[in-house]
Amino acid sequence: MTITEAALAATLRAEVERLRTQALDLERRFQPALDALPAARRASAANLIHYLALRQNELRPLQANLTRLGLSSLGRSEAHALATLGAVSAVLTRIAGGQGESPEAFAAAMDAGTRILRANSEALLGPAPAGRDTRILVTSSTEAAYDPALIRAWMECGMNALRINCAHDDPDTWARMVENVEAARRAIGRPCRVLMDLAGPKLRTGDLESGPRVLRFKPLRDEIGRVVEPAHVWLTAAEAPASPPTAAQATLPVAAAWLARLAEGQNVLLRDLRGRLRRLTIQRVLPEGVLATCTRTAYVGPGTQLWHREDRADTCVLGEVPPLPREIVLSRGDTLVLTAAPVPGRPAESAGAGGGVQAATISCTLPQILAAVRAGEPIWLDDGKIGGTVIGATPAALTIRIDVVPPGGGKLGADKGINLPRTRHPISGLTEEDRANLPFVVRHADMVGQSFVNDPADVAQLQEELQRLGRPDLGIVLKIETQRAFAALPRILLQALNSPRAGVMIARGDLAVECGYERLAEVQEQILWISEAAHLPVIWATQVLESLAKRGIPSRAEITDAAMGDRAE
């Protein structure tokens, strides 16, 4: 060891000791908050505070100098921040020629932090599967409620937990999903947790004016126009319509008595809305309806006539069909009015001779938020596909200048997400619909997901509701998907530590829109670090390997994304 090395070690030790003192000072400042937590959670909360104190400093020069002495950096200190500083200080003391505690004296504390995180992960998410530490969470589709084999197949392919999104479907459908999970557990002989996500105060676009009531079905053709797969059509009783047993392009409601007279192999004829004759061939007759195929494209609507006898003696008239969804086409520079009035939206239209153009209008699902928006604030629509600036703001309506659209223009439909990343609104993180769904959740789920958490008060509301329902032990998963939540994350996690089982979901879809795609990599990394410091497990979501799920082949970016996700629990 050279004199220069000893002097550098002494200097670095003084810097490390300053960081230790700073961490302990911050712990003393938060002592009342620590004392208010359950005893089993205080060590985790203290470590979170120590880690935050450490991250308040510019550590890169210190890291570089530690590397010069052959010492590991402080970069993996999240789960045991104070013990890491103590161990590094002890090594530097030895290098500087002094005597003191052995670095091994801190090993137990470092192991304890990792052990607590592992135990918390298992308590919330279940045991880690053999051969890997990261569990796989699958979001359920509606089909999984009616196809028990689907959930069983997911489990056989590695699913460790099923996520049910309460923003979709209904309690009867959710109950079927849970029953199918339980059946798959028994059949396969291993656990599978159930996470039920509350919808939360999701701001979305309202309804649009209805389009015409038209159904179209067409066969799949190859490059030269030959039919590869006919169109599948489901005929069901208009008096009691039933869902098709397999994917069908169109569902045709017809009179039950007429439907009962159809037989397999029979042809049903119709003349579509263009006056063209089309033939449906009956493939299967089921108690719920009839499955037919067609090798030609057809457009049908209410009043379209169908018959199955040459003389047309047995004719049926098609019943009501849903209207086609409408969309508002937007280009850069267009004006869009987001209104609080619950009226159907409509595209821009001419205001008459010499009157210019009347701007496109659409309503929203949380009109009370509009009062909090200010002119000049950004707004993003449809998961960030369309962006604009608020140029006029009143509690009744926002006037928006469209600044960002996809190539060729943007199409805005009903029920699309709206993000206001710089708007501070007073909306509670727990809606009345969430409160109504919670009794079902506490009876059937292992975990409840809270969407659009913004501050500790939102978490406290959920904890109070679970206490009232007699399930304070139910696992909670806090979805971090707004800028406000990211800024308040340490305080949110301290509140979460009041629950015996808690974790974090990095909801990267909305988070990317809120924080900007250029910041997403940095933000999700910091959420991982801060959550680990609180010894709370993280769920890495969403759309991991989506191309693989939909097309059977992952993109190169998805492979890297999945590898990054392996750092989560």
Coordinates of C-alpha atoms in Angstrom, one line a residue, residues 304-555:
T304 CA -82.2 -7.7 -43.6
Q305 CA -84.3 -10.8 -44.7
L306 CA -83.0 -14.4 -44.3
W307 CA -84.7 -17.5 -45.7
H308 CA -83.8 -21.2 -46.0
R309 CA -86.3 -22.4 -48.6
E310 CA -86.2 -21.8 -52.3
D311 CA -89.8 -20.4 -52.4
R312 CA -88.9 -18.0 -49.5
A313 CA -91.9 -19.3 -47.6
D314 CA -89.9 -19.4 -44.3
T315 CA -88.5 -15.9 -44.1
C316 CA -87.0 -14.2 -41.0
V317 CA -86.1 -10.5 -40.5
L318 CA -82.7 -9.7 -38.8
G319 CA -83.1 -8.0 -35.4
E320 CA -81.2 -5.1 -33.8
V321 CA -77.4 -5.0 -34.3
P322 CA -75.0 -2.7 -32.5
P323 CA -74.1 0.6 -34.3
L324 CA -70.7 0.9 -35.8
P325 CA -68.2 2.8 -33.6
R326 CA -67.4 6.4 -34.7
E327 CA -64.1 8.1 -34.5
I328 CA -62.9 11.7 -34.6
V329 CA -60.1 12.2 -37.2
L330 CA -57.6 14.8 -35.9
S331 CA -54.6 16.4 -37.6
R332 CA -51.9 18.7 -36.3
G333 CA -53.2 22.2 -35.7
D334 CA -56.9 21.0 -35.3
T335 CA -59.0 22.1 -32.4
L336 CA -60.7 19.7 -30.1
V337 CA -63.2 20.6 -27.3
L338 CA -63.2 18.4 -24.3
T339 CA -66.6 19.1 -22.6
A340 CA -68.0 18.3 -19.2
A341 CA -71.5 18.0 -20.7
P342 CA -72.5 14.3 -21.0
V343 CA -73.4 14.6 -24.7
P344 CA -72.2 12.3 -27.5
G345 CA -69.0 13.5 -29.2
R346 CA -68.9 14.4 -32.9
P347 CA -66.3 15.2 -35.5
A348 CA -65.6 18.8 -36.7
E349 CA -68.3 20.1 -39.1
S350 CA -69.0 23.1 -41.2
A351 CA -70.9 25.8 -39.4
G352 CA -72.8 26.8 -42.5
A353 CA -72.2 29.4 -45.2
G354 CA -69.4 31.7 -44.2
G355 CA -69.5 30.3 -40.6
G356 CA -66.2 28.4 -40.8
V357 CA -65.7 25.1 -39.0
Q358 CA -67.2 24.0 -35.7
A359 CA -64.5 22.1 -33.7
A360 CA -64.8 18.5 -32.9
T361 CA -66.2 17.8 -29.4
I362 CA -66.0 14.9 -27.0
S363 CA -67.0 14.4 -23.4
C364 CA -65.0 12.8 -20.5
T365 CA -65.7 10.4 -17.7
L366 CA -64.6 12.6 -14.8
P367 CA -65.9 16.1 -15.7
Q368 CA -65.0 17.5 -12.3
I369 CA -61.3 17.3 -13.2
L370 CA -61.7 20.0 -15.9
A371 CA -62.0 22.7 -13.2
A372 CA -58.4 22.0 -12.1
V373 CA -56.9 22.3 -15.6
R374 CA -55.1 25.5 -16.6
A375 CA -54.3 26.9 -20.1
G376 CA -50.9 26.0 -21.3
E377 CA -50.9 22.5 -19.7
P378 CA -50.3 19.5 -21.9
I379 CA -52.9 16.8 -22.6
W380 CA -52.4 13.3 -24.1
L381 CA -55.1 11.2 -25.6
D382 CA -55.4 7.4 -26.4
D383 CA -52.3 6.2 -24.4
G384 CA -50.2 9.1 -25.7
K385 CA -50.9 8.6 -29.4
I386 CA -52.4 12.1 -29.7
G387 CA -51.0 15.1 -27.9
G388 CA -52.1 18.7 -27.5
T389 CA -52.0 21.9 -25.5
V390 CA -54.9 23.4 -23.5
I391 CA -55.4 26.8 -25.0
G392 CA -58.6 27.6 -23.2
A393 CA -59.9 26.2 -19.8
T394 CA -63.2 26.5 -17.9
P395 CA -65.0 24.1 -15.6
A396 CA -67.4 23.4 -18.5
A397 CA -64.9 22.7 -21.3
L398 CA -61.2 22.6 -22.4
T399 CA -60.2 23.9 -25.8
I400 CA -57.2 21.9 -27.0
R401 CA -54.8 22.6 -29.9
I402 CA -53.6 19.3 -31.4
D403 CA -49.8 19.2 -31.6
V404 CA -48.9 15.5 -32.0
V405 CA -50.6 12.9 -34.1
P406 CA -49.5 9.6 -35.8
P407 CA -48.4 9.7 -39.4
G408 CA -51.5 10.1 -41.5
G409 CA -53.5 11.7 -38.7
G410 CA -55.0 10.5 -35.4
K411 CA -58.3 8.7 -34.8
L412 CA -59.9 9.3 -31.4
G413 CA -62.6 7.0 -30.3
A414 CA -64.8 6.5 -27.2
D415 CA -63.4 5.1 -23.9
K416 CA -59.8 6.2 -24.7
G417 CA -57.4 7.3 -21.9
I418 CA -56.8 11.0 -21.2
N419 CA -53.6 12.0 -19.3
L420 CA -53.0 15.5 -17.8
P421 CA -49.5 15.1 -16.5
R422 CA -49.1 18.6 -15.0
T423 CA -52.6 19.0 -13.6
R424 CA -53.1 18.6 -9.9
H425 CA -56.6 17.4 -9.4
P426 CA -58.5 16.6 -6.1
I427 CA -60.0 13.3 -7.3
S428 CA -59.7 10.5 -4.7
G429 CA -57.8 7.4 -5.6
L430 CA -60.7 5.2 -4.5
T431 CA -63.9 5.7 -6.5
E432 CA -67.4 4.8 -5.4
E433 CA -67.3 2.0 -8.0
D434 CA -64.1 0.7 -6.3
R435 CA -65.7 0.7 -2.9
A436 CA -68.7 -1.2 -4.3
N437 CA -66.3 -3.8 -5.8
L438 CA -64.1 -4.2 -2.7
P439 CA -66.4 -6.7 -0.8
F440 CA -66.2 -9.1 -3.8
V441 CA -62.4 -8.6 -4.0
V442 CA -61.8 -9.3 -0.3
R443 CA -63.7 -12.6 -0.6
H444 CA -62.0 -13.9 -3.7
A445 CA -58.6 -12.3 -4.2
D446 CA -55.2 -12.7 -2.6
M447 CA -54.2 -9.1 -3.5
V448 CA -56.0 -5.9 -4.5
G449 CA -54.5 -3.5 -6.9
Q450 CA -55.1 0.3 -6.4
S451 CA -55.0 2.2 -9.7
F452 CA -53.9 5.8 -10.1
V453 CA -52.5 6.2 -6.6
N454 CA -51.3 9.8 -6.3
D455 CA -50.4 10.4 -2.6
P456 CA -50.3 8.6 0.8
A457 CA -54.0 9.6 1.5
D458 CA -55.1 7.4 -1.4
V459 CA -53.3 4.4 0.2
A460 CA -54.8 5.2 3.6
Q461 CA -58.3 5.2 2.2
L462 CA -57.8 1.7 0.8
Q463 CA -56.3 0.5 4.1
E464 CA -59.3 1.9 6.0
E465 CA -61.8 0.2 3.7
L466 CA -60.0 -3.1 4.1
Q467 CA -60.0 -2.6 7.9
R468 CA -63.8 -1.9 7.7
L469 CA -64.4 -5.1 5.7
G470 CA -62.4 -7.2 8.2
R471 CA -59.5 -7.9 5.8
P472 CA -56.6 -5.6 6.8
D473 CA -54.3 -8.5 6.0
L474 CA -55.2 -8.6 2.3
G475 CA -52.2 -7.9 0.1
I476 CA -52.2 -4.4 -1.6
V477 CA -50.4 -3.6 -4.8
L478 CA -50.0 0.1 -5.5
K479 CA -49.9 1.0 -9.2
I480 CA -47.5 3.9 -9.9
E481 CA -48.7 5.4 -13.1
T482 CA -48.6 9.2 -12.7
Q483 CA -46.0 11.9 -12.2
R484 CA -47.6 12.8 -8.8
A485 CA -47.2 9.2 -7.6
F486 CA -43.6 9.1 -8.7
A487 CA -42.8 12.3 -6.9
A488 CA -44.5 11.1 -3.7
L489 CA -43.3 7.5 -3.9
P490 CA -41.3 7.5 -0.6
R491 CA -44.2 8.8 1.4
I492 CA -46.6 6.4 -0.4
L493 CA -44.3 3.5 0.5
L494 CA -44.1 4.6 4.1
Q495 CA -47.9 4.5 4.2
A496 CA -48.0 1.1 2.5
L497 CA -45.8 -0.3 5.2
N498 CA -48.8 -0.1 7.6
S499 CA -50.1 -3.1 5.7
P500 CA -48.7 -6.6 6.5
R501 CA -48.4 -7.4 2.7
A502 CA -47.8 -4.8 0.1
G503 CA -46.0 -4.2 -3.2
V504 CA -45.7 -1.9 -6.1
M505 CA -46.6 -2.2 -9.8
I506 CA -44.7 -0.1 -12.3
A507 CA -47.6 0.6 -14.7
R508 CA -45.5 1.7 -17.6
G509 CA -48.2 2.4 -20.1
D510 CA -49.7 5.5 -18.3
L511 CA -46.4 6.3 -16.7
A512 CA -44.7 6.7 -20.1
V513 CA -47.4 9.1 -21.2
E514 CA -47.2 11.0 -17.9
C515 CA -43.4 11.3 -17.6
G516 CA -42.6 11.2 -21.3
Y517 CA -41.1 8.3 -23.1
E518 CA -37.6 9.8 -22.9
R519 CA -37.7 9.6 -19.1
L520 CA -39.4 6.2 -18.7
A521 CA -36.2 4.2 -18.5
E522 CA -34.9 6.4 -15.7
V523 CA -38.2 6.6 -13.8
Q524 CA -38.8 2.8 -13.8
E525 CA -35.2 2.2 -12.6
Q526 CA -35.7 4.6 -9.7
I527 CA -39.0 3.0 -8.7
L528 CA -37.2 -0.4 -8.6
W529 CA -34.5 1.1 -6.4
I530 CA -36.8 2.9 -4.0
S531 CA -39.1 -0.1 -3.6
E532 CA -36.2 -2.4 -2.9
A533 CA -35.0 0.1 -0.2
A534 CA -38.5 -0.3 1.4
H535 CA -38.1 -4.1 1.1
L536 CA -41.3 -4.2 -1.0
P537 CA -41.7 -6.4 -4.1
V538 CA -42.2 -4.9 -7.5
I539 CA -44.4 -6.0 -10.4
W540 CA -43.0 -5.0 -13.8
A541 CA -45.9 -4.2 -16.1
T542 CA -47.2 -4.1 -18.8
Q543 CA -47.0 -5.5 -22.3
V544 CA -43.9 -7.5 -21.6
L545 CA -43.5 -9.8 -24.6
E546 CA -46.8 -8.6 -26.1
S547 CA -45.6 -9.4 -29.6
L548 CA -44.7 -12.9 -28.5
A549 CA -48.2 -13.3 -27.0
K550 CA -50.0 -12.0 -30.1
R551 CA -47.8 -13.2 -33.0
G552 CA -45.6 -15.9 -31.6
I553 CA -42.4 -14.0 -32.1
P554 CA -41.0 -11.4 -29.7
S555 CA -39.3 -8.2 -31.0

